[in-house]
Every structure is written in structure tokens, then in C-alpha cells.
Amino acid sequence: MFIRQKKNKSGLISVQVIDKSSGKYKVLKTIGSSQDSKEIEQLILCAKEFINTVCGNQELDFSDSNSFIATILNNITSHKLVGSNLVLGKIFDEIGFNKIKDPLFKDLVLYRLIYPKSKLKTTEYLYRYEQKKYSEDELYRYLDKLYDTQKDTVQKISYEHTLSILKEDIKVVFYDVTTVYFEIDNEDALRKTGFSKEGKHQNPQIVLGLLVSKNGYPLAYDMFEGNKFEGHTMLPIIDSFKKKYNLQKLVIVADAGLLSNTNVKDLQAKNYEFILGARIKTESKQIKNQILSLQLKDGESTVISKDDLKLIVTYSDNRAKKDKYNREKGLKKLEKSIKSGKLTKSSINNRGYNKYLKLEGEINVIIDSEKFDQDAKWDGLKGYLTNAKLPKEQILENYNHLWRIEKAFRVAKTDLQIRPIYHRKQKRIEAHICLTFVAYKLYKEIERLLEIKKSDWSVEKVIEVSKSIFQIEIKNPINGEIITQTILLTDEHRKLKELFLF
């Protein structure tokens, strides 16, 4: 709708309101005619009032730039954080997690990456930056639903996506455990005190077991009581994983913490192949003498028969330097403690470098130099116990992938802040672990895509830049139409768009 001034043959100027909404010009109203300029100005004002009355809208005054800008700003109806959805949400959908239709599931996973706080803080953040409102009851009802019905679905989606990107059957899996402590005083059926990998032995905790593929893509997890021996957590997860996906053969890779006679026998009884870190210093005297008699050079390895198993021993100059450094550092710490008088009889044990202590006479604690020197013979040596039918080089290569699961726990505890866990009920603690599992899957997928694109960006930078991309919605004051615009202000914003094609 607009105003037209039309001059006739007699010189009169008609002021008309014209509508072109149908594609053709149509005179809605002729306001009047005149030759006097002041009268014409008055007729134009009347035409504007007519348009405002008919349409119920304003007309933008483009002649005054400040007024025009103020009008635009006053008609902004929404200002939302959208970068996380454009990047992380896109990857979430591509993996297949959008099969779970609950919007809250997606929001909680994404915000575990961009704003890893308590669930209630997360919902506050969602309302503040995305105008999404979730009540506390709605939040806790969903966490219960996630535990009751969606945990298996989550792990299946992760497994199927990993299978598709590896483009091969999963035959080798890597297993490890960590502990997650709670800042509470009393134990319950799940949260119990036990050996803490974080040194929080006085705090109730849970034990978390994680299974990953090569390259560290998460496959399955489970949660156990805090006082459960980590060696007893492995087979339940692996048995369930194998049965769920009808896998015929699996090679299990785990570090020395999972090595026990019971585990080895159980793995053999169930026809699993395995590669376990070996405790070569606790082998029989015969095997220890055999190991120490080896003259291995940097990068060399050998195989020693141990009943129906193989013990592979390797040597590395770099490892030898590291072993020596740690040993001498531990010795200096002990010597300092002895001088200060802090060490007593109770300090004599076989934990860490305390094994170098012994009692002299009745009360004196001294360094056992002979034991220290004997230990030096093991610098640079590492062992692997296996029954795998793979070539020696493949066995060692597979074991060397185990660091990726250590990274998974590190990312979960730092970037994703798996703790503190504010929940008390077991099913909600379980739901929290599940959300962290999915968030880590997204983390690994971002990492994979960055590697494919040969980008020098880190996952952390992708997340950080995505948190600064907003979208505004403006209501057109003329016709009421909502205009949406994503604001890409910086080179980093544009680079992110180029990387992830949103």
C-alpha cells in the first residue's frame, strides 16, 4: 500500500491510496485534489492516517536514518544463541541421536558441551539465551525417562554410527575404568568408598567402565558400586556388548589394572582374545631372570612363552629415561621426608616409592639402596600378556591405542565436567552419565571431522566460537512479517560456517 500523486489536464493533483497486493494497481481511496502545495501536504497526511487506520501498522520514515534504525531496533522480537544448534545440533542429528524425539535430551547434551553446569543451571541458561523454558519437574521427569527407556537406544546409536565411520566390523575393543567421587558424607547402595583414582579415598564414589573402539569412539558404558574391584567390571560390559550386537569374535585390550588371574581365566573360558598390560616385576623368578637377561635395544621386542599365553616384552630408550627420572624424583622426595622426620614405621609398605624404605635397628627408617639399584634394571621395559592370534606388531599397535580411552576420561572430567554430580537417586546419576556419554560422542565426531578437513582448530575452539553466534528476529512494522537473520560478524564465525556448512 502506498500514496500516489496524480496530475490531471487541468493541473489539479489528486492524492490517492494505491494497493498492489493482488499484482495490479488498485485505487483504494482518493483523498482529494488541489493545486495548492500546502493543501497537497495536508492531503498526504490524511492518506497516511488512512493507511494506518486500515492496516493497523506504521510507516517507516527513511528520511531520518536515526529514526529508521530506532524503529528497527524497537521491533526486534528475539535474540537467541544459535551457534550451538547450527554446529553441535547438526552433528547430533547426523550421528542419529535425533531418533530420540525429546527436545530436552538434545538441549541437555549440547549444553553439557557448551555450559557444563548443574541441570537447573542449564535450564536457566537455556531460558536466558534461547528463550526455552523447562520446569524443574519436567527436567527430573525426563531424567527418569532417560534412565528407564533410552539408555540402550543411546548406546546402539553410538555403536551403529561408529560402525559406519570405521567402515569395518568392530573386532578390537578397548576397556578401562575410572572413579567419580561425591562430596557427601554417607554411603548408600551405589555410592561407596573404595580405591579412588582421584585420590579421594574418604569420599563415596562410583566406578565407571567405558568401552571404546579404535580411535576412541565410545561404544558402551556401565556404572558400578564405588567399592567394586575394577577387574570385576570388565566382563559384564563386554559380555553384554557382544550379546547385544551378536558379535562372534572380540579382542579385548586393557591395561595392567584389569589384569588378574581370575580375569585371565574367565576371558579364556569365554573364548575371548585379549591383550593386557603385564606386571613383569611380579612374574615368577624364572621369567624375571629371563626378562632381565634380554639385551633389547631401543624399539626391539621379544616373545616369552608363559604356559598357553604369550608375554611380549619391549624396550624403549624414552621409557627408560622417564622411568629413571620418576624413580630419582621419588627417591629425593623420600630423602627429604626422612630428614624432616615425617616417616615412621607405618610408612613402610609396597605402595609407590615407599618400597625403597626399610627399618634399621628399632626405630630408624632409611633408604634401601640395594632395592633402588635393582629397580633400575627394569627401566625401559614393558610387558604385554596375550593369547591373541595377531602378529606381534599388531598386538603392540593395538595396545598403543589404549591412551585414547585415558583421553576420554580426561575430557569427561575436564571439558564435560562429569562431576560434581548433584543427583542423589541412582537413576538420575545414571541419566547424568548417559548425557555425558552422548556429549563425548559428539566431541569425538567434531574431532574426526576437523581431522578430515585438515583444520588446525581444536574441538574446544569450535565450541567456543559457536557460543558467540546469535540470531535475531525482527518484525516488519509495515506488514508484520518476521525476518530472521543469523549474525556472522567475525572471520571466526565465517570460518566455522565454512567448516561445518550450516
Short mmCIF file of C-alpha atoms in Angstrom, two decimals:
data_model
loop_
_atom_site.label_atom_id
_atom_site.label_comp_id
_atom_site.label_asym_id
_atom_site.label_seq_id
_atom_site.Cartn_x
_atom_site.Cartn_y
_atom_site.Cartn_z
CA MET A 1 0.00 0.00 0.00
CA PHE A 2 1.40 3.39 -0.99
CA ILE A 3 0.43 7.02 -1.73
CA ARG A 4 0.30 8.31 -5.33
CA GLN A 5 0.02 11.92 -6.53
CA LYS A 6 -1.64 12.13 -9.98
CA LYS A 7 -1.89 15.36 -12.02
CA ASN A 8 -4.82 15.80 -14.44
CA LYS A 9 -5.11 18.01 -17.56
CA SER A 10 -6.41 20.97 -15.59
CA GLY A 11 -3.40 20.94 -13.29
CA LEU A 12 -5.14 19.51 -10.26
CA ILE A 13 -3.11 16.99 -8.23
CA SER A 14 -5.07 14.05 -6.81
CA VAL A 15 -3.75 12.26 -3.72
CA GLN A 16 -4.67 8.56 -3.85
CA VAL A 17 -4.03 5.45 -1.76
CA ILE A 18 -2.96 2.59 -4.06
CA ASP A 19 -2.93 -1.15 -3.31
CA LYS A 20 -0.80 -3.60 -5.35
CA SER A 21 -1.22 -6.72 -3.15
CA SER A 22 -3.03 -8.57 -5.98
CA GLY A 23 -0.36 -7.71 -8.53
CA LYS A 24 -2.41 -4.93 -10.14
CA TYR A 25 -2.67 -1.28 -9.20
CA LYS A 26 -5.99 -0.55 -7.46
CA VAL A 27 -7.16 2.83 -6.18
CA LEU A 28 -8.39 2.19 -2.63
CA LYS A 29 -9.28 5.81 -1.91
CA THR A 30 -8.90 9.23 -3.47
CA ILE A 31 -8.20 11.57 -0.58
CA GLY A 32 -8.74 14.80 -2.54
CA SER A 33 -7.36 17.16 -5.20
CA SER A 34 -5.70 20.58 -5.12
CA GLN A 35 -3.18 22.83 -6.83
CA ASP A 36 -2.02 24.40 -3.55
CA SER A 37 1.17 22.85 -2.20
CA LYS A 38 0.16 23.24 1.47
CA GLU A 39 -3.22 21.63 0.82
CA ILE A 40 -1.48 18.77 -1.01
CA GLU A 41 0.80 18.23 2.03
CA GLN A 42 -2.32 18.03 4.21
CA LEU A 43 -3.93 15.55 1.82
CA ILE A 44 -0.79 13.36 2.04
CA LEU A 45 -1.01 13.37 5.84
CA CYS A 46 -4.64 12.30 5.59
CA ALA A 47 -3.62 9.48 3.23
CA LYS A 48 -1.03 8.27 5.75
CA GLU A 49 -3.63 8.28 8.51
CA PHE A 50 -5.96 6.28 6.25
CA ILE A 51 -3.25 3.64 5.66
CA ASN A 52 -2.53 3.40 9.40
CA THR A 53 -6.24 3.06 10.14
CA VAL A 54 -6.80 0.35 7.51
CA CYS A 55 -3.60 -1.64 8.11
CA GLY A 56 -3.01 -1.03 11.80
CA ASN A 57 0.71 -0.59 11.01
CA GLN A 58 3.31 2.13 10.96
CA GLU A 59 5.20 3.50 8.00
CA LEU A 60 8.96 3.64 8.24
CA ASP A 61 10.45 7.09 7.86
CA PHE A 62 13.53 6.52 5.69
CA SER A 63 14.28 10.23 5.52
CA ASP A 64 15.51 10.18 9.13
CA SER A 65 18.20 7.47 9.43
CA ASN A 66 18.29 7.62 13.24
CA SER A 67 14.53 7.26 13.43
CA PHE A 68 14.62 4.36 10.95
CA ILE A 69 17.30 2.50 12.96
CA ALA A 70 15.40 3.12 16.20
CA THR A 71 12.26 1.67 14.61
CA ILE A 72 14.14 -1.48 13.52
CA LEU A 73 15.69 -1.95 16.97
CA ASN A 74 12.33 -1.46 18.67
CA ASN A 75 10.88 -4.23 16.51
CA ILE A 76 13.46 -6.91 17.42
CA THR A 77 11.35 -9.68 18.88
CA SER A 78 14.05 -12.26 19.65
CA HIS A 79 17.80 -12.54 20.22
CA LYS A 80 18.91 -16.17 20.54
CA LEU A 81 22.12 -18.16 20.81
CA VAL A 82 22.03 -20.43 17.73
CA GLY A 83 25.67 -21.35 17.10
CA SER A 84 25.48 -24.46 19.27
CA ASN A 85 22.50 -25.78 17.32
CA LEU A 86 23.95 -24.84 13.94
CA VAL A 87 27.15 -26.79 14.62
CA LEU A 88 26.68 -29.22 17.52
CA GLY A 89 23.00 -29.77 16.81
CA LYS A 90 23.76 -30.57 13.18
CA ILE A 91 26.34 -33.19 14.23
CA PHE A 92 23.91 -34.55 16.86
CA ASP A 93 21.37 -35.16 14.07
CA GLU A 94 23.93 -36.61 11.64
CA ILE A 95 25.06 -39.20 14.20
CA GLY A 96 21.43 -40.25 14.60
CA PHE A 97 20.62 -39.07 18.12
CA ASN A 98 17.62 -37.16 16.71
CA LYS A 99 15.84 -40.54 16.71
CA ILE A 100 15.18 -39.69 20.35
CA LYS A 101 12.46 -37.10 19.87
CA ASP A 102 12.57 -35.41 23.29
CA PRO A 103 13.81 -31.80 22.71
CA LEU A 104 15.15 -31.72 26.28
CA PHE A 105 17.50 -34.62 25.52
CA LYS A 106 19.18 -32.66 22.74
CA ASP A 107 19.37 -29.47 24.80
CA LEU A 108 20.93 -31.23 27.80
CA VAL A 109 23.53 -32.96 25.60
CA LEU A 110 24.55 -29.80 23.75
CA TYR A 111 24.79 -27.79 26.93
CA ARG A 112 26.98 -30.47 28.52
CA LEU A 113 29.47 -29.34 25.85
CA ILE A 114 28.95 -25.58 25.92
CA TYR A 115 27.82 -24.94 29.50
CA PRO A 116 28.62 -27.98 31.69
CA LYS A 117 26.86 -26.99 34.88
CA SER A 118 24.08 -28.46 37.02
CA LYS A 119 20.84 -29.35 35.22
CA LEU A 120 18.98 -26.48 36.90
CA LYS A 121 21.70 -24.01 35.88
CA THR A 122 21.48 -25.42 32.36
CA THR A 123 17.74 -24.76 32.17
CA GLU A 124 18.32 -21.19 33.40
CA TYR A 125 20.91 -20.72 30.66
CA LEU A 126 18.54 -22.18 28.04
CA TYR A 127 15.86 -19.71 29.04
CA ARG A 128 18.24 -16.76 29.12
CA TYR A 129 19.92 -17.40 25.75
CA GLU A 130 17.37 -19.42 23.77
CA GLN A 131 14.07 -18.48 25.45
CA LYS A 132 13.34 -22.18 26.08
CA LYS A 133 11.54 -22.76 29.35
CA TYR A 134 11.68 -26.08 31.23
CA SER A 135 10.30 -26.55 34.71
CA GLU A 136 12.18 -28.42 37.42
CA ASP A 137 9.54 -31.18 37.44
CA GLU A 138 9.79 -31.51 33.65
CA LEU A 139 13.55 -31.84 33.92
CA TYR A 140 13.52 -34.59 36.54
CA ARG A 141 10.71 -36.49 34.83
CA TYR A 142 12.82 -36.59 31.70
CA LEU A 143 15.94 -37.79 33.53
CA ASP A 144 13.90 -40.69 34.92
CA LYS A 145 12.61 -41.47 31.42
CA LEU A 146 16.14 -41.41 30.01
CA TYR A 147 17.27 -43.97 32.57
CA ASP A 148 14.19 -46.17 32.18
CA THR A 149 13.82 -46.33 28.39
CA GLN A 150 16.57 -44.61 26.41
CA LYS A 151 19.97 -45.73 27.74
CA ASP A 152 20.16 -48.75 25.42
CA THR A 153 18.96 -46.69 22.45
CA VAL A 154 21.70 -44.13 23.06
CA GLN A 155 24.43 -46.79 23.06
CA LYS A 156 23.01 -48.50 19.99
CA ILE A 157 23.01 -45.22 18.02
CA SER A 158 26.63 -44.61 19.04
CA TYR A 159 27.62 -48.16 18.05
CA GLU A 160 25.92 -48.00 14.64
CA HIS A 161 27.47 -44.63 13.84
CA THR A 162 30.94 -45.88 14.85
CA LEU A 163 30.44 -48.93 12.64
CA SER A 164 29.56 -46.68 9.68
CA ILE A 165 32.57 -44.38 10.02
CA LEU A 166 35.08 -47.19 10.59
CA LYS A 167 33.66 -48.97 7.51
CA GLU A 168 34.50 -52.34 9.04
CA ASP A 169 33.31 -54.74 11.69
CA ILE A 170 34.37 -53.94 15.24
CA LYS A 171 36.75 -56.72 16.24
CA VAL A 172 39.07 -54.95 18.68
CA VAL A 173 37.70 -53.04 21.68
CA PHE A 174 39.43 -51.13 24.47
CA TYR A 175 38.27 -51.13 28.07
CA ASP A 176 39.16 -49.07 31.12
CA VAL A 177 37.59 -47.75 34.29
CA THR A 178 37.66 -44.56 36.29
CA THR A 179 36.13 -43.38 39.53
CA VAL A 180 33.83 -40.41 40.11
CA TYR A 181 33.58 -39.17 43.70
CA PHE A 182 30.77 -37.35 45.51
CA GLU A 183 31.14 -34.61 48.09
CA ILE A 184 28.85 -36.30 50.61
CA ASP A 185 29.49 -37.90 54.00
CA ASN A 186 27.33 -41.02 53.98
CA GLU A 187 27.40 -44.02 51.68
CA ASP A 188 24.36 -45.59 50.07
CA ALA A 189 23.73 -48.70 47.94
CA LEU A 190 25.65 -47.24 44.97
CA ARG A 191 27.98 -44.53 46.29
CA LYS A 192 30.59 -46.26 48.42
CA THR A 193 34.15 -45.56 49.46
CA GLY A 194 36.81 -47.54 47.66
CA PHE A 195 40.09 -47.15 45.81
CA SER A 196 39.85 -43.73 44.19
CA LYS A 197 41.82 -42.91 41.04
CA GLU A 198 41.43 -39.26 42.04
CA GLY A 199 42.94 -39.78 45.49
CA LYS A 200 39.59 -39.13 47.22
CA HIS A 201 39.58 -42.37 49.22
CA GLN A 202 37.48 -40.84 52.01
CA ASN A 203 34.65 -39.82 49.63
CA PRO A 204 31.86 -42.13 48.48
CA GLN A 205 32.21 -42.76 44.75
CA ILE A 206 31.00 -44.77 41.78
CA VAL A 207 33.10 -46.84 39.38
CA LEU A 208 32.55 -46.10 35.70
CA GLY A 209 33.53 -48.60 32.99
CA LEU A 210 33.88 -47.49 29.36
CA LEU A 211 34.31 -49.50 26.16
CA VAL A 212 35.64 -47.76 23.02
CA SER A 213 36.66 -48.73 19.50
CA LYS A 214 39.97 -47.91 17.89
CA ASN A 215 40.37 -44.13 17.54
CA GLY A 216 38.49 -43.81 20.83
CA TYR A 217 34.87 -43.76 19.63
CA PRO A 218 32.61 -44.66 22.60
CA LEU A 219 30.65 -47.91 22.29
CA ALA A 220 29.22 -48.83 25.70
CA TYR A 221 29.46 -47.98 29.39
CA ASP A 222 28.17 -49.06 32.75
CA MET A 223 28.19 -47.87 36.33
CA PHE A 224 29.16 -49.89 39.42
CA GLU A 225 29.29 -49.55 43.20
CA GLY A 226 32.19 -47.45 44.42
CA ASN A 227 33.87 -50.33 46.29
CA LYS A 228 33.80 -52.77 43.35
CA PHE A 229 37.19 -54.08 42.21
CA GLU A 230 37.80 -52.68 38.74
CA GLY A 231 38.79 -56.11 37.42
CA HIS A 232 35.24 -57.36 38.12
CA THR A 233 33.64 -54.65 35.95
CA MET A 234 35.10 -55.68 32.59
CA LEU A 235 33.37 -58.94 31.72
CA PRO A 236 29.77 -57.80 32.46
CA ILE A 237 30.13 -54.90 30.00
CA ILE A 238 31.93 -56.94 27.34
CA ASP A 239 29.55 -59.91 27.59
CA SER A 240 26.54 -57.59 27.26
CA PHE A 241 28.11 -55.75 24.32
CA LYS A 242 28.95 -58.96 22.46
CA LYS A 243 25.48 -60.44 23.00
CA LYS A 244 23.62 -57.23 22.10
CA TYR A 245 25.26 -56.94 18.68
CA ASN A 246 25.70 -60.68 18.05
CA LEU A 247 29.47 -60.38 17.66
CA GLN A 248 31.30 -63.63 17.03
CA LYS A 249 34.84 -62.57 17.90
CA LEU A 250 36.33 -59.80 20.02
CA VAL A 251 39.88 -58.89 21.02
CA ILE A 252 39.89 -57.09 24.38
CA VAL A 253 42.62 -54.54 25.13
CA ALA A 254 43.06 -53.30 28.70
CA ASP A 255 45.84 -52.03 30.96
CA ALA A 256 47.52 -53.83 33.84
CA GLY A 257 44.89 -52.66 36.33
CA LEU A 258 42.46 -55.15 34.79
CA LEU A 259 44.98 -57.99 34.97
CA SER A 260 44.10 -60.67 37.49
CA ASN A 261 44.30 -64.46 37.37
CA THR A 262 40.52 -64.62 37.60
CA ASN A 263 40.03 -62.23 34.67
CA VAL A 264 42.52 -64.10 32.52
CA LYS A 265 40.84 -67.45 33.22
CA ASP A 266 37.36 -66.03 32.61
CA LEU A 267 38.41 -64.42 29.34
CA GLN A 268 39.91 -67.71 28.19
CA ALA A 269 36.86 -69.71 29.30
CA LYS A 270 34.62 -67.45 27.18
CA ASN A 271 36.94 -67.68 24.15
CA TYR A 272 37.90 -64.03 24.14
CA GLU A 273 41.25 -62.98 22.77
CA PHE A 274 42.93 -60.33 24.89
CA ILE A 275 45.92 -58.01 25.15
CA LEU A 276 46.58 -56.94 28.74
CA GLY A 277 49.29 -54.82 30.24
CA ALA A 278 51.56 -57.19 32.22
CA ARG A 279 53.13 -56.67 35.65
CA ILE A 280 56.52 -58.05 34.66
CA LYS A 281 58.15 -57.26 38.03
CA THR A 282 55.75 -59.65 39.78
CA GLU A 283 56.30 -62.60 37.44
CA SER A 284 57.93 -65.82 38.61
CA LYS A 285 61.65 -65.75 39.39
CA GLN A 286 62.37 -67.77 36.29
CA ILE A 287 60.55 -65.38 33.94
CA LYS A 288 62.01 -62.31 35.66
CA ASN A 289 65.54 -63.69 35.18
CA GLN A 290 64.68 -64.40 31.55
CA ILE A 291 63.47 -60.81 31.05
CA LEU A 292 66.48 -59.23 32.73
CA SER A 293 68.82 -61.36 30.64
CA LEU A 294 67.44 -59.84 27.43
CA GLN A 295 69.69 -57.38 25.65
CA LEU A 296 66.98 -55.41 23.87
CA LYS A 297 67.79 -52.15 22.09
CA ASP A 298 65.50 -49.18 21.52
CA GLY A 299 62.27 -50.29 19.81
CA GLU A 300 63.06 -54.01 20.00
CA SER A 301 60.72 -56.65 21.45
CA THR A 302 60.63 -60.37 22.09
CA VAL A 303 58.09 -63.06 22.95
CA ILE A 304 58.36 -65.26 26.04
CA SER A 305 56.10 -68.31 26.40
CA LYS A 306 54.06 -68.45 29.59
CA ASP A 307 52.01 -71.64 29.74
CA ASP A 308 49.47 -71.27 26.93
CA LEU A 309 49.91 -67.47 26.79
CA LYS A 310 52.49 -65.13 25.30
CA LEU A 311 54.37 -62.48 27.25
CA ILE A 312 55.67 -59.79 24.90
CA VAL A 313 58.46 -57.64 26.32
CA THR A 314 59.53 -54.37 24.68
CA TYR A 315 62.26 -51.84 25.41
CA SER A 316 62.27 -48.07 24.76
CA ASP A 317 65.04 -45.53 25.44
CA ASN A 318 62.46 -42.81 26.05
CA ARG A 319 60.61 -45.00 28.54
CA ALA A 320 63.91 -45.78 30.27
CA LYS A 321 64.63 -42.06 30.67
CA LYS A 322 61.15 -41.48 32.05
CA ASP A 323 61.41 -44.44 34.46
CA LYS A 324 64.77 -43.20 35.72
CA TYR A 325 63.51 -39.67 36.16
CA ASN A 326 60.45 -40.80 38.14
CA ARG A 327 62.50 -43.17 40.28
CA GLU A 328 65.05 -40.49 41.20
CA LYS A 329 62.29 -37.95 41.82
CA GLY A 330 60.59 -40.40 44.19
CA LEU A 331 63.90 -41.07 45.96
CA LYS A 332 64.55 -37.36 46.53
CA LYS A 333 61.08 -36.98 47.99
CA LEU A 334 61.72 -39.87 50.40
CA GLU A 335 65.12 -38.47 51.44
CA LYS A 336 63.53 -35.11 52.15
CA SER A 337 60.81 -36.75 54.27
CA ILE A 338 63.40 -38.75 56.24
CA LYS A 339 65.36 -35.60 57.06
CA SER A 340 62.19 -33.89 58.25
CA GLY A 341 61.37 -36.86 60.49
CA LYS A 342 57.96 -37.34 58.91
CA LEU A 343 58.44 -41.01 58.02
CA THR A 344 57.63 -43.67 60.59
CA LYS A 345 57.24 -47.43 60.72
CA SER A 346 53.72 -47.08 59.29
CA SER A 347 55.25 -45.65 56.10
CA ILE A 348 56.92 -48.99 55.28
CA ASN A 349 54.75 -50.56 52.58
CA ASN A 350 54.92 -51.53 48.94
CA ARG A 351 52.97 -48.54 47.61
CA GLY A 352 54.77 -46.38 45.07
CA TYR A 353 58.31 -45.43 46.00
CA ASN A 354 57.81 -46.36 49.67
CA LYS A 355 59.09 -49.79 48.63
CA TYR A 356 62.58 -48.28 48.84
CA LEU A 357 62.22 -47.83 52.62
CA LYS A 358 63.35 -50.27 55.31
CA LEU A 359 63.81 -50.26 59.06
CA GLU A 360 67.30 -50.09 60.54
CA GLY A 361 67.59 -51.15 64.16
CA GLU A 362 64.44 -50.48 66.10
CA ILE A 363 63.39 -47.01 65.06
CA ASN A 364 65.44 -45.70 62.13
CA VAL A 365 63.80 -45.57 58.68
CA ILE A 366 66.41 -45.50 55.89
CA ILE A 367 66.56 -45.82 52.09
CA ASP A 368 67.07 -49.36 50.79
CA SER A 369 69.74 -48.50 48.18
CA GLU A 370 70.05 -52.10 47.02
CA LYS A 371 66.33 -52.25 46.11
CA PHE A 372 66.63 -48.87 44.37
CA ASP A 373 69.56 -50.14 42.28
CA GLN A 374 67.78 -53.40 41.47
CA ASP A 375 64.76 -51.47 40.22
CA ALA A 376 66.95 -49.59 37.73
CA LYS A 377 67.41 -52.82 35.77
CA TRP A 378 63.75 -52.61 34.74
CA ASP A 379 63.96 -49.10 33.28
CA GLY A 380 62.56 -49.01 29.74
CA LEU A 381 61.00 -52.47 29.86
CA LYS A 382 57.26 -53.08 29.41
CA GLY A 383 55.26 -56.27 29.10
CA TYR A 384 52.01 -57.38 27.47
CA LEU A 385 50.18 -60.63 28.26
CA THR A 386 48.14 -62.00 25.37
CA ASN A 387 46.53 -65.00 23.76
CA ALA A 388 45.69 -63.07 20.57
CA LYS A 389 46.47 -64.77 17.28
CA LEU A 390 47.51 -61.46 15.77
CA PRO A 391 51.13 -60.82 14.70
CA LYS A 392 53.32 -59.30 17.40
CA GLU A 393 53.43 -55.92 15.62
CA GLN A 394 49.62 -55.70 15.50
CA ILE A 395 49.35 -56.66 19.17
CA LEU A 396 51.68 -53.82 20.14
CA GLU A 397 49.97 -51.38 17.78
CA ASN A 398 46.56 -52.20 19.25
CA TYR A 399 47.77 -51.76 22.82
CA ASN A 400 49.21 -48.37 21.89
CA HIS A 401 45.65 -47.19 21.07
CA LEU A 402 44.73 -47.57 24.75
CA TRP A 403 45.75 -43.98 25.50
CA ARG A 404 42.60 -42.83 23.70
CA ILE A 405 40.37 -44.19 26.45
CA GLU A 406 42.50 -42.35 29.01
CA LYS A 407 41.85 -39.21 26.97
CA ALA A 408 38.12 -39.98 27.03
CA PHE A 409 38.10 -39.94 30.83
CA ARG A 410 40.22 -36.79 30.89
CA VAL A 411 37.81 -34.98 28.53
CA ALA A 412 34.82 -36.21 30.56
CA LYS A 413 36.31 -34.88 33.80
CA THR A 414 37.62 -31.56 32.46
CA ASP A 415 35.78 -30.33 29.35
CA LEU A 416 32.47 -32.06 30.09
CA GLN A 417 32.80 -31.74 33.89
CA ILE A 418 31.23 -35.10 34.67
CA ARG A 419 31.47 -34.12 38.32
CA PRO A 420 30.27 -32.71 40.61
CA ILE A 421 27.11 -34.78 40.25
CA TYR A 422 24.27 -33.11 42.12
CA HIS A 423 21.83 -36.03 41.97
CA ARG A 424 21.02 -38.41 44.80
CA LYS A 425 18.81 -41.03 43.11
CA GLN A 426 20.58 -43.78 41.20
CA LYS A 427 18.50 -43.43 38.02
CA ARG A 428 19.32 -39.72 37.82
CA ILE A 429 23.02 -40.33 38.39
CA GLU A 430 22.76 -42.90 35.59
CA ALA A 431 20.99 -40.34 33.35
CA HIS A 432 23.77 -37.83 34.01
CA ILE A 433 26.41 -40.39 32.96
CA CYS A 434 24.35 -41.16 29.84
CA LEU A 435 24.23 -37.47 28.83
CA THR A 436 27.99 -37.22 29.31
CA PHE A 437 28.48 -40.35 27.15
CA VAL A 438 26.49 -38.75 24.31
CA ALA A 439 28.31 -35.42 24.70
CA TYR A 440 31.64 -37.24 24.43
CA LYS A 441 30.42 -38.97 21.25
CA LEU A 442 29.74 -35.52 19.76
CA TYR A 443 33.17 -34.35 20.93
CA LYS A 444 34.84 -37.27 19.12
CA GLU A 445 32.83 -36.65 15.96
CA ILE A 446 33.83 -32.97 15.87
CA GLU A 447 37.43 -34.10 16.34
CA ARG A 448 37.09 -36.58 13.46
CA LEU A 449 35.55 -34.01 11.11
CA LEU A 450 38.27 -31.46 11.90
CA GLU A 451 40.90 -34.08 11.08
CA ILE A 452 39.21 -34.92 7.76
CA LYS A 453 39.11 -31.21 6.86
CA LYS A 454 42.76 -30.85 7.95
CA SER A 455 41.76 -27.93 10.15
CA ASP A 456 44.12 -26.57 12.80
CA TRP A 457 41.14 -25.77 15.03
CA SER A 458 40.57 -27.76 18.22
CA VAL A 459 37.22 -29.09 19.39
CA GLU A 460 37.37 -26.56 22.23
CA LYS A 461 37.73 -23.69 19.74
CA VAL A 462 34.79 -24.91 17.67
CA ILE A 463 32.61 -24.94 20.79
CA GLU A 464 33.89 -21.56 21.97
CA VAL A 465 33.23 -19.82 18.63
CA SER A 466 29.80 -21.44 18.28
CA LYS A 467 28.82 -19.89 21.63
CA SER A 468 29.21 -16.41 20.13
CA ILE A 469 26.85 -16.82 17.15
CA PHE A 470 23.40 -15.31 17.68
CA GLN A 471 20.27 -14.91 15.61
CA ILE A 472 17.83 -12.01 15.70
CA GLU A 473 14.18 -11.89 14.67
CA ILE A 474 12.69 -8.56 13.53
CA LYS A 475 9.03 -7.84 12.98
CA ASN A 476 8.43 -5.73 9.88
CA PRO A 477 6.31 -2.82 11.18
CA ILE A 478 4.65 -2.41 7.75
CA ASN A 479 3.28 -5.89 7.16
CA GLY A 480 4.02 -7.82 10.37
CA GLU A 481 6.35 -10.26 8.60
CA ILE A 482 9.06 -11.84 10.81
CA ILE A 483 12.56 -11.53 9.37
CA THR A 484 15.24 -13.88 10.75
CA GLN A 485 18.95 -13.19 10.46
CA THR A 486 21.93 -15.16 11.80
CA ILE A 487 24.69 -12.72 12.74
CA LEU A 488 28.13 -13.75 11.46
CA LEU A 489 30.27 -10.81 12.50
CA THR A 490 33.81 -12.16 12.58
CA ASP A 491 36.21 -14.15 10.42
CA GLU A 492 35.95 -16.95 13.01
CA HIS A 493 32.19 -17.07 12.54
CA ARG A 494 32.60 -17.34 8.78
CA LYS A 495 35.34 -19.96 9.15
CA LEU A 496 33.06 -22.05 11.36
CA LYS A 497 30.30 -21.84 8.72
CA GLU A 498 32.79 -22.94 6.06
CA LEU A 499 33.96 -25.89 8.18
CA PHE A 500 30.52 -27.26 9.09
CA LEU A 501 28.38 -25.94 6.21
CA PHE A 502 25.47 -24.59 8.22
#
